[in-house]
Amino acid sequence: MLMLFILVPLLFGGIELARGVGIRHSLDSGVGVAARALSLDPSQWSWSVSVINQAITDNPLGGGSVSAVTVKVYNAGGSEISSSTLASLPFGAAFRLQASVTYTPEITLVGGTTVTIRVSHWGIVERFP
Amino acid sequence: MSCRYVALVLYLSEWLDFQRLFPEAAKYLRMKIAPGATDVDNLVKELAARPAENTKSRFFGDKQRGQVAVLAALLIMLFVLLAAGLVDGYLLLEARNWGYQAAQQAALAGVSQGRDWGSLASPPCAGGPAPIRLDASAAQKAATSLLQQEMSMRGIVDFTSDVRVLPDYEGGSISGYPPAAVRLGAGRGNWSSNEPSMGVYFSFPVSTFLLSFVGRPTVQVSVFASAGVHQPDGACKP
């Protein structure tokens, strides 16, 4: 019985850890693709957000208890800017795309605490002029 | 040869199966113990019908009973150590990947925003497209700013960084840079480039879980990345 109380949380904790790592990896890939797309054409905001959402939905370990994705963009100075401001950034301007989700692991006999997974990628506007 | 002894041996050797599989050998054995052959068969059948007496100690004798508890405790400790080791491994791997990504993005931002467009307007040579160089201070400022933002977002305060720029048309080299071994490097590097480039090196501590119990509460992770500006094909050389 003692072994079960230790081994079961270890087993399910491992699975939930792998799921969390999978979500982070998917989010990382999605934000990377979105930042690259916005570098080439900063007006592709809605497409970029859908790419990030799709990356999370297609996570092979399943969505589980993952919240909707929140996407924000910041300028080189670290201030949050709107998608329309991003679309008007000049050639060579740097921006940071940040996406976050909350994830609640479900570990048998233990439960789980909600964690926020946050990923950001930098981009540099390459559209000219 | 005692009849009972033979019966015991044959029972353990699956006497009945033996007779079926090797009839000639069985016949020979029966001849050798002919006077007691019937008794042997009877005794084998009797033993086969009797419930097993010592099956519980087949794997663990009486003296070994209770060892499962010790084994279980050892296994639990092993599993817990394994899980903690995996957590530490992932922490370090994730920190290293983040570090390389941050260094690459800082280097890219540096060369992107540090391009000296003025060098194109007044080329230092003729006979081909004008080459480009870097504005060292602008490049360094852009890379450092990005690096500080990344560190601030991750909550890292005690990091060391070394950002260098090779602004000239044909790059150059810096000996002893990066200042510590990175990736598979066995020692300090001698960074060189044949185009205007910048290198970003930084080192930061990563808190550990398992290793903290063996006197290593933090592990220092060092990363290095560089980026350069490609000169136009056929560019003249100053």
Coordinates of N, CA, C and O in Angstrom, one line a residue, chain B residues 71-235:
Chain B
L71 N 13.7 -4.8 -0.3 CA 13.8 -4.6 -1.7 C 12.8 -3.5 -2.2 O 13.2 -2.6 -3.0
A72 N 11.6 -3.5 -1.6 CA 10.6 -2.5 -1.9 C 11.2 -1.1 -1.5 O 11.0 -0.1 -2.3
A73 N 11.7 -1.0 -0.3 CA 12.2 0.3 0.1 C 13.4 0.8 -0.8 O 13.4 2.0 -1.1
L74 N 14.2 -0.1 -1.2 CA 15.3 0.2 -2.1 C 14.8 0.7 -3.4 O 15.3 1.7 -4.0
L75 N 13.8 0.0 -3.9 CA 13.2 0.3 -5.2 C 12.5 1.7 -5.1 O 12.6 2.5 -6.1
I76 N 11.8 2.0 -4.0 CA 11.2 3.3 -3.9 C 12.2 4.4 -3.9 O 12.1 5.4 -4.6
M77 N 13.3 4.2 -3.1 CA 14.3 5.2 -3.1 C 14.9 5.4 -4.5 O 15.2 6.5 -5.0
L78 N 15.1 4.3 -5.2 CA 15.6 4.3 -6.6 C 14.7 5.1 -7.5 O 15.2 6.0 -8.3
F79 N 13.4 4.8 -7.4 CA 12.4 5.5 -8.3 C 12.4 7.0 -8.0 O 12.3 7.9 -8.9
V80 N 12.4 7.3 -6.6 CA 12.4 8.8 -6.3 C 13.7 9.5 -6.8 O 13.6 10.6 -7.3
L81 N 14.8 8.8 -6.6 CA 16.1 9.4 -7.2 C 16.0 9.6 -8.7 O 16.4 10.6 -9.2
L82 N 15.4 8.6 -9.3 CA 15.3 8.6 -10.8 C 14.4 9.8 -11.2 O 14.8 10.6 -12.1
A83 N 13.3 10.0 -10.5 CA 12.4 11.1 -10.8 C 13.1 12.4 -10.6 O 13.0 13.3 -11.4
A84 N 13.7 12.5 -9.4 CA 14.4 13.8 -9.1 C 15.5 14.1 -10.1 O 15.7 15.2 -10.6
G85 N 16.2 13.0 -10.5 CA 17.3 13.2 -11.6 C 16.7 13.7 -12.9 O 17.3 14.5 -13.5
L86 N 15.5 13.1 -13.2 CA 14.9 13.5 -14.5 C 14.5 15.0 -14.4 O 14.6 15.8 -15.4
V87 N 14.0 15.4 -13.2 CA 13.6 16.8 -13.1 C 14.8 17.7 -13.2 O 14.8 18.7 -14.0
D88 N 15.9 17.4 -12.6 CA 17.1 18.2 -12.7 C 17.6 18.2 -14.2 O 18.0 19.2 -14.7
G89 N 17.6 17.0 -14.8 CA 18.0 17.0 -16.2 C 17.2 17.9 -17.1 O 17.7 18.6 -17.9
Y90 N 15.9 17.8 -16.9 CA 15.0 18.7 -17.7 C 15.3 20.2 -17.4 O 15.3 21.0 -18.3
L91 N 15.4 20.5 -16.1 CA 15.7 21.9 -15.7 C 16.9 22.4 -16.5 O 16.9 23.5 -17.0
L92 N 18.0 21.6 -16.4 CA 19.3 22.1 -17.0 C 19.1 22.2 -18.6 O 19.6 23.1 -19.2
L93 N 18.5 21.2 -19.1 CA 18.3 21.2 -20.6 C 17.5 22.3 -21.0 O 17.8 23.0 -22.0
E94 N 16.4 22.6 -20.3 CA 15.5 23.7 -20.7 C 16.3 25.1 -20.5 O 16.2 25.9 -21.4
A95 N 17.0 25.2 -19.5 CA 17.8 26.4 -19.2 C 18.8 26.6 -20.3 O 19.0 27.7 -20.9
R96 N 19.5 25.5 -20.7 CA 20.5 25.6 -21.8 C 19.8 26.0 -23.1 O 20.3 26.9 -23.8
N97 N 18.7 25.4 -23.4 CA 18.0 25.8 -24.7 C 17.6 27.2 -24.7 O 17.7 27.9 -25.7
W98 N 17.0 27.6 -23.5 CA 16.6 29.0 -23.4 C 17.8 29.9 -23.6 O 17.7 31.0 -24.3
G99 N 18.9 29.6 -23.0 CA 20.1 30.4 -23.1 C 20.6 30.6 -24.5 O 20.9 31.7 -24.9
Y100 N 20.6 29.5 -25.2 CA 21.1 29.6 -26.6 C 20.1 30.4 -27.4 O 20.5 31.2 -28.3
Q101 N 18.8 30.2 -27.2 CA 17.9 31.0 -27.9 C 18.0 32.5 -27.7 O 18.0 33.3 -28.6
A102 N 18.2 32.8 -26.4 CA 18.3 34.2 -26.0 C 19.6 34.8 -26.7 O 19.6 35.9 -27.2
A103 N 20.7 34.0 -26.6 CA 22.0 34.5 -27.2 C 21.9 34.7 -28.7 O 22.3 35.7 -29.3
Q104 N 21.2 33.7 -29.3 CA 21.0 33.9 -30.8 C 20.2 35.1 -31.2 O 20.5 35.8 -32.1
Q105 N 19.1 35.3 -30.4 CA 18.2 36.4 -30.7 C 18.9 37.7 -30.4 O 18.8 38.7 -31.2
A106 N 19.7 37.8 -29.4 CA 20.5 39.0 -29.1 C 21.5 39.3 -30.2 O 21.7 40.4 -30.6
A107 N 22.2 38.2 -30.6 CA 23.2 38.4 -31.7 C 22.5 38.9 -33.0 O 23.0 39.8 -33.7
L108 N 21.4 38.3 -33.3 CA 20.6 38.7 -34.5 C 20.2 40.2 -34.4 O 20.3 40.9 -35.4
A109 N 19.6 40.5 -33.2 CA 19.2 41.9 -33.0 C 20.4 42.9 -33.2 O 20.2 44.0 -33.8
G110 N 21.5 42.5 -32.7 CA 22.7 43.3 -32.7 C 23.1 43.6 -34.2 O 23.3 44.7 -34.6
V111 N 23.2 42.5 -35.0 CA 23.7 42.8 -36.4 C 22.6 43.4 -37.2 O 22.9 44.2 -38.1
S112 N 21.3 43.2 -36.8 CA 20.3 43.8 -37.6 C 20.2 45.3 -37.4 O 20.1 46.1 -38.3
Q113 N 20.3 45.7 -36.1 CA 20.1 47.1 -35.8 C 21.5 47.8 -35.8 O 21.5 49.0 -35.7
G114 N 22.5 47.0 -35.9 CA 23.8 47.7 -35.9 C 24.4 47.9 -37.3 O 25.6 48.3 -37.4
R115 N 23.7 47.6 -38.3 CA 24.2 47.7 -39.6 C 24.5 49.2 -39.9 O 23.7 50.1 -39.7
D116 N 25.7 49.5 -40.4 CA 26.1 50.8 -40.7 C 25.7 51.2 -42.2 O 26.5 50.9 -43.1
W117 N 24.5 51.7 -42.3 CA 24.1 52.0 -43.7 C 24.9 53.1 -44.4 O 25.0 53.1 -45.6
G118 N 25.5 53.9 -43.5 CA 26.4 55.0 -44.1 C 27.6 54.4 -44.8 O 28.1 55.0 -45.8
S119 N 28.0 53.2 -44.5 CA 29.2 52.6 -45.2 C 28.8 52.2 -46.6 O 29.7 52.1 -47.4
L120 N 27.5 52.1 -46.9 CA 27.1 51.8 -48.2 C 27.1 53.0 -49.1 O 27.4 53.0 -50.3
A121 N 26.8 54.2 -48.4 CA 26.7 55.4 -49.1 C 28.1 55.9 -49.6 O 28.2 56.5 -50.6
S122 N 29.1 55.7 -48.8 CA 30.4 56.1 -49.2 C 31.4 54.8 -49.1 O 32.1 54.6 -48.1
P123 N 31.3 54.0 -50.1 CA 32.1 52.8 -50.1 C 33.6 53.0 -50.1 O 34.1 54.0 -50.6
P124 N 34.3 52.2 -49.4 CA 35.8 52.4 -49.2 C 36.6 51.9 -50.4 O 37.8 51.9 -50.4
C125 N 35.9 51.3 -51.4 CA 36.6 50.7 -52.5 C 35.7 50.8 -53.7 O 34.5 51.1 -53.6
A126 N 36.3 50.4 -54.9 CA 35.5 50.4 -56.1 C 35.7 49.1 -56.8 O 36.5 48.3 -56.4
G127 N 34.9 48.8 -57.9 CA 35.0 47.6 -58.6 C 34.1 46.5 -58.2 O 34.3 45.4 -58.4
G128 N 32.9 46.9 -57.7 CA 31.9 45.9 -57.3 C 31.0 46.6 -56.3 O 31.1 47.7 -55.9
P129 N 29.9 45.8 -55.9 CA 29.0 46.3 -54.9 C 29.7 46.7 -53.6 O 30.7 46.1 -53.3
A130 N 29.2 47.8 -53.0 CA 29.8 48.3 -51.8 C 29.6 47.3 -50.6 O 28.5 46.7 -50.5
P131 N 30.7 47.0 -49.9 CA 30.5 46.1 -48.7 C 29.9 46.9 -47.5 O 29.8 48.1 -47.5
I132 N 29.4 46.2 -46.5 CA 28.8 46.8 -45.4 C 29.6 46.5 -44.1 O 30.3 45.5 -44.1
R133 N 29.5 47.4 -43.2 CA 30.2 47.1 -41.9 C 29.2 47.4 -40.8 O 28.0 47.7 -41.0
L134 N 29.6 47.1 -39.6 CA 28.7 47.3 -38.4 C 29.1 48.6 -37.6 O 30.3 48.9 -37.5
D135 N 28.1 49.2 -37.1 CA 28.3 50.3 -36.1 C 28.4 49.6 -34.7 O 27.4 49.1 -34.2
A136 N 29.7 49.5 -34.2 CA 29.9 48.7 -33.0 C 29.1 49.1 -31.9 O 28.5 48.2 -31.2
S137 N 28.9 50.4 -31.6 CA 28.2 50.8 -30.4 C 26.7 50.5 -30.6 O 26.0 50.0 -29.6
A138 N 26.1 50.7 -31.8 CA 24.7 50.5 -32.0 C 24.4 49.0 -31.9 O 23.4 48.5 -31.2
A139 N 25.3 48.2 -32.4 CA 25.1 46.7 -32.4 C 25.2 46.2 -30.9 O 24.3 45.4 -30.5
Q140 N 26.2 46.7 -30.2 CA 26.3 46.3 -28.8 C 25.2 46.7 -28.0 O 24.7 45.9 -27.1
K141 N 24.7 47.9 -28.2 CA 23.6 48.4 -27.4 C 22.3 47.6 -27.7 O 21.6 47.2 -26.7
A142 N 22.0 47.2 -28.9 CA 20.8 46.5 -29.3 C 20.9 45.1 -28.6 O 19.9 44.6 -28.0
A143 N 22.0 44.4 -28.8 CA 22.2 43.1 -28.2 C 22.1 43.1 -26.7 O 21.4 42.2 -26.1
T144 N 22.7 44.0 -26.1 CA 22.7 44.1 -24.6 C 21.4 44.4 -24.1 O 20.9 43.8 -23.1
S145 N 20.7 45.3 -24.8 CA 19.3 45.6 -24.3 C 18.4 44.4 -24.4 O 17.6 44.1 -23.5
L146 N 18.5 43.7 -25.5 CA 17.6 42.5 -25.6 C 18.0 41.4 -24.5 O 17.1 40.8 -23.9
L147 N 19.3 41.3 -24.3 CA 19.7 40.3 -23.3 C 19.2 40.7 -21.9 O 18.7 39.8 -21.2
Q148 N 19.3 41.9 -21.6 CA 18.8 42.3 -20.3 C 17.3 42.1 -20.1 O 16.8 41.7 -19.1
Q149 N 16.6 42.4 -21.2 CA 15.1 42.1 -21.1 C 14.8 40.6 -20.9 O 14.0 40.3 -20.1
E150 N 15.6 39.8 -21.6 CA 15.4 38.3 -21.5 C 15.7 37.9 -20.0 O 14.9 37.1 -19.4
M151 N 16.8 38.4 -19.5 CA 17.2 38.1 -18.1 C 16.1 38.6 -17.1 O 15.8 37.9 -16.2
S152 N 15.6 39.8 -17.4 CA 14.7 40.3 -16.5 C 13.4 39.5 -16.5 O 12.8 39.2 -15.4
M153 N 13.0 39.1 -17.7 CA 11.7 38.3 -17.8 C 11.9 36.9 -17.1 O 10.9 36.4 -16.5
R154 N 13.1 36.4 -17.1 CA 13.3 35.1 -16.5 C 13.6 35.2 -15.0 O 13.8 34.2 -14.3
G155 N 13.8 36.4 -14.6 CA 14.1 36.7 -13.2 C 15.6 36.3 -12.8 O 15.9 36.0 -11.6
I156 N 16.5 36.4 -13.7 CA 17.9 36.2 -13.4 C 18.6 37.5 -13.2 O 18.6 38.4 -14.0
V157 N 19.2 37.6 -12.1 CA 19.9 38.8 -11.7 C 21.5 38.6 -11.8 O 22.2 39.5 -12.4
D158 N 21.9 37.5 -11.2 CA 23.4 37.3 -11.1 C 23.9 36.6 -12.4 O 24.3 35.4 -12.2
F159 N 23.9 37.3 -13.5 CA 24.5 36.7 -14.7 C 25.7 37.5 -15.1 O 25.8 38.7 -14.8
T160 N 26.6 36.9 -15.9 CA 27.7 37.6 -16.4 C 27.6 37.5 -18.0 O 27.2 36.5 -18.5
S161 N 27.9 38.6 -18.6 CA 27.8 38.6 -20.1 C 29.1 39.2 -20.7 O 29.7 40.0 -20.1
D162 N 29.3 38.9 -21.9 CA 30.4 39.5 -22.7 C 30.0 39.6 -24.1 O 29.9 38.5 -24.8
V163 N 29.7 40.8 -24.6 CA 29.2 41.0 -25.9 C 30.3 41.6 -26.7 O 30.8 42.7 -26.4
R164 N 30.7 41.0 -27.8 CA 31.8 41.6 -28.6 C 31.4 41.8 -30.1 O 30.5 41.1 -30.6
V165 N 32.0 42.8 -30.7 CA 31.6 43.1 -32.1 C 32.9 43.1 -32.9 O 33.9 43.7 -32.5
L166 N 32.8 42.5 -34.1 CA 33.8 42.6 -35.1 C 33.2 43.5 -36.2 O 32.6 43.0 -37.2
P167 N 33.4 44.8 -36.2 CA 32.6 45.7 -37.1 C 33.2 45.8 -38.5 O 32.5 46.3 -39.4
D168 N 34.5 45.4 -38.6 CA 35.1 45.7 -39.9 C 34.6 44.9 -41.1 O 34.0 43.8 -40.9
Y169 N 34.9 45.3 -42.3 CA 34.4 44.7 -43.5 C 34.7 43.2 -43.6 O 34.0 42.4 -44.0
E170 N 35.9 42.9 -43.1 CA 36.4 41.5 -43.2 C 36.4 40.8 -41.9 O 37.1 39.8 -41.7
G171 N 35.6 41.3 -40.9 CA 35.5 40.6 -39.6 C 36.8 40.8 -38.8 O 37.4 41.9 -38.7
G172 N 37.3 39.6 -38.4 CA 38.5 39.6 -37.6 C 38.5 38.5 -36.6 O 37.8 37.5 -36.9
S173 N 39.3 38.5 -35.6 CA 39.3 37.4 -34.6 C 39.6 38.0 -33.2 O 40.2 39.1 -33.1
I174 N 39.1 37.3 -32.2 CA 39.3 37.7 -30.8 C 39.8 36.4 -30.1 O 39.1 35.4 -30.0
S175 N 41.0 36.5 -29.6 CA 41.5 35.3 -28.9 C 41.0 35.2 -27.5 O 40.7 36.3 -26.9
G176 N 40.8 34.0 -27.0 CA 40.2 33.9 -25.6 C 38.8 34.2 -25.5 O 38.3 34.5 -24.4
Y177 N 38.1 34.2 -26.6 CA 36.7 34.5 -26.6 C 35.9 33.5 -27.4 O 36.3 33.2 -28.5
P178 N 34.9 32.9 -26.9 CA 34.2 33.1 -25.6 C 35.1 32.7 -24.4 O 35.9 31.8 -24.5
P179 N 34.9 33.4 -23.2 CA 35.8 33.2 -22.1 C 35.7 31.9 -21.4 O 36.5 31.6 -20.5
A180 N 34.7 31.1 -21.7 CA 34.6 29.8 -21.0 C 34.1 28.7 -22.1 O 33.6 29.1 -23.2
A181 N 34.4 27.5 -21.8 CA 34.0 26.4 -22.7 C 32.5 26.4 -22.9 O 31.7 26.5 -21.9
V182 N 32.0 26.3 -24.1 CA 30.6 26.2 -24.4 C 30.4 25.0 -25.3 O 31.3 24.6 -26.1
R183 N 29.2 24.5 -25.3 CA 28.8 23.3 -26.0 C 29.9 22.2 -25.9 O 30.3 21.8 -24.8
L184 N 30.5 21.7 -27.0 CA 31.5 20.6 -26.9 C 32.9 21.1 -26.8 O 33.8 20.3 -26.8
G185 N 33.1 22.4 -26.7 CA 34.4 23.0 -26.6 C 35.1 22.5 -25.4 O 34.6 22.4 -24.3
A186 N 36.4 22.2 -25.5 CA 37.2 21.7 -24.4 C 37.9 22.8 -23.6 O 38.4 22.7 -22.6
G187 N 37.9 24.0 -24.2 CA 38.5 25.1 -23.5 C 38.0 26.4 -24.1 O 37.0 26.5 -24.8
R188 N 38.7 27.5 -23.8 CA 38.3 28.8 -24.3 C 38.5 28.9 -25.8 O 39.4 28.2 -26.3
G189 N 37.6 29.7 -26.4 CA 37.7 29.7 -27.8 C 38.5 30.8 -28.4 O 39.0 31.7 -27.7
N190 N 38.7 30.8 -29.7 CA 39.4 31.9 -30.4 C 38.4 32.2 -31.5 O 38.5 31.6 -32.6
W191 N 37.5 33.1 -31.2 CA 36.4 33.4 -32.2 C 37.0 34.2 -33.4 O 37.7 35.2 -33.2
S192 N 36.6 33.8 -34.5 CA 37.0 34.5 -35.7 C 35.8 34.5 -36.7 O 35.0 33.6 -36.7
S193 N 35.8 35.5 -37.6 CA 34.8 35.6 -38.6 C 35.4 36.4 -39.8 O 36.2 37.2 -39.6
N194 N 34.9 36.0 -41.0 CA 35.4 36.7 -42.2 C 34.4 37.8 -42.7 O 34.4 38.2 -43.8
E195 N 33.4 38.1 -41.8 CA 32.4 39.2 -42.2 C 32.1 40.0 -40.9 O 32.4 39.5 -39.8
P196 N 31.5 41.1 -41.0 CA 31.1 41.9 -39.8 C 30.2 41.1 -38.9 O 29.2 40.6 -39.4
S197 N 30.6 40.9 -37.7 CA 29.8 40.0 -36.9 C 29.8 40.5 -35.4 O 30.5 41.4 -35.0
M198 N 28.9 39.8 -34.7 CA 28.9 40.0 -33.2 C 28.7 38.7 -32.5 O 28.0 37.8 -33.0
G199 N 29.3 38.6 -31.4 CA 29.2 37.4 -30.5 C 28.6 37.8 -29.2 O 28.8 38.9 -28.6
V200 N 27.7 36.9 -28.7 CA 27.1 37.1 -27.4 C 27.4 35.9 -26.6 O 27.0 34.8 -26.9
Y201 N 28.0 36.2 -25.4 CA 28.3 35.1 -24.5 C 27.7 35.5 -23.2 O 27.8 36.7 -22.8
F202 N 27.1 34.6 -22.5 CA 26.7 34.9 -21.1 C 26.6 33.6 -20.3 O 26.5 32.5 -20.9
S203 N 26.7 33.7 -19.0 CA 26.7 32.6 -18.1 C 25.7 32.9 -17.0 O 25.7 34.1 -16.5
F204 N 24.9 31.9 -16.6 CA 23.9 32.2 -15.5 C 23.7 30.9 -14.7 O 24.0 29.8 -15.2
P205 N 23.3 31.1 -13.4 CA 23.1 29.9 -12.6 C 21.8 29.3 -12.7 O 20.8 30.1 -12.9
V206 N 21.7 28.0 -12.6 CA 20.4 27.3 -12.6 C 20.2 26.6 -11.3 O 21.1 25.8 -11.0
S207 N 19.2 26.8 -10.6 CA 18.9 26.1 -9.4 C 18.5 24.7 -9.6 O 17.7 24.4 -10.5
T208 N 19.1 23.7 -8.8 CA 18.8 22.3 -9.0 C 18.0 21.8 -7.9 O 17.8 22.4 -6.8
F209 N 17.4 20.6 -8.0 CA 16.6 19.9 -7.0 C 17.4 18.8 -6.4 O 17.7 18.8 -5.2
L210 N 17.8 17.8 -7.1 CA 18.5 16.7 -6.6 C 19.9 17.0 -6.3 O 20.4 16.6 -5.2
L211 N 20.6 17.7 -7.2 CA 22.0 18.0 -7.0 C 22.2 18.9 -5.7 O 23.3 19.0 -5.2
S212 N 21.1 19.6 -5.3 CA 21.3 20.5 -4.1 C 21.6 19.6 -2.9 O 22.2 20.1 -1.9
F213 N 21.1 18.4 -2.9 CA 21.4 17.5 -1.7 C 22.8 17.0 -1.7 O 23.3 16.4 -0.8
V214 N 23.5 17.1 -2.8 CA 24.9 16.7 -2.8 C 25.9 17.8 -3.0 O 26.9 17.7 -3.6
G215 N 25.4 19.0 -2.5 CA 26.3 20.2 -2.5 C 26.4 21.0 -3.7 O 27.3 21.8 -3.9
R216 N 25.4 20.8 -4.7 CA 25.5 21.6 -5.9 C 24.1 22.3 -6.1 O 23.3 21.8 -6.9
P217 N 23.8 23.3 -5.2 CA 22.4 23.9 -5.3 C 22.2 24.6 -6.7 O 21.1 24.8 -7.1
T218 N 23.3 25.0 -7.3 CA 23.2 25.7 -8.6 C 24.2 25.1 -9.6 O 25.3 24.7 -9.1
V219 N 23.9 25.1 -10.8 CA 24.8 24.7 -11.9 C 25.0 25.9 -12.8 O 24.0 26.5 -13.2
Q220 N 26.2 26.3 -13.2 CA 26.4 27.4 -14.0 C 26.3 27.0 -15.5 O 27.0 26.0 -15.9
V221 N 25.4 27.6 -16.2 CA 25.3 27.3 -17.7 C 25.8 28.4 -18.5 O 25.5 29.6 -18.2
S222 N 26.7 28.1 -19.4 CA 27.3 29.1 -20.3 C 27.0 28.9 -21.7 O 27.0 27.8 -22.2
V223 N 26.6 30.0 -22.4 CA 26.2 29.8 -23.8 C 26.9 30.9 -24.6 O 27.3 32.0 -24.1
F224 N 27.0 30.6 -25.9 CA 27.6 31.6 -26.8 C 26.9 31.5 -28.2 O 26.6 30.4 -28.6
A225 N 26.6 32.6 -28.8 CA 26.1 32.6 -30.2 C 26.6 33.8 -30.9 O 27.0 34.8 -30.3
S226 N 26.7 33.6 -32.2 CA 27.2 34.8 -33.0 C 26.4 34.9 -34.3 O 25.7 34.0 -34.7
A227 N 26.4 36.1 -34.8 CA 25.7 36.4 -36.1 C 26.5 37.3 -36.9 O 27.3 38.1 -36.4
G228 N 26.4 37.3 -38.2 CA 27.2 38.1 -39.1 C 26.3 38.7 -40.2 O 25.2 38.3 -40.4
V229 N 26.9 39.7 -40.9 CA 26.2 40.3 -42.0 C 27.0 39.8 -43.3 O 28.2 40.0 -43.4
H230 N 26.2 39.1 -44.1 CA 26.8 38.6 -45.3 C 27.1 39.7 -46.4 O 26.2 40.5 -46.6
Q231 N 28.2 39.7 -46.9 CA 28.6 40.8 -47.9 C 27.9 40.4 -49.2 O 27.8 39.2 -49.5
P232 N 27.6 41.4 -50.0 CA 27.0 41.1 -51.4 C 28.0 40.3 -52.2 O 29.2 40.4 -52.1
D233 N 27.5 39.4 -53.1 CA 28.4 38.7 -54.0 C 29.2 39.6 -54.9 O 28.6 40.6 -55.4
G234 N 30.5 39.4 -54.9 CA 31.3 40.2 -55.8 C 31.7 41.6 -55.2 O 32.1 42.5 -55.9
A235 N 31.4 41.7 -53.9 CA 31.6 43.0 -53.3 C 33.1 43.4 -53.3 O 34.0 42.5 -53.2

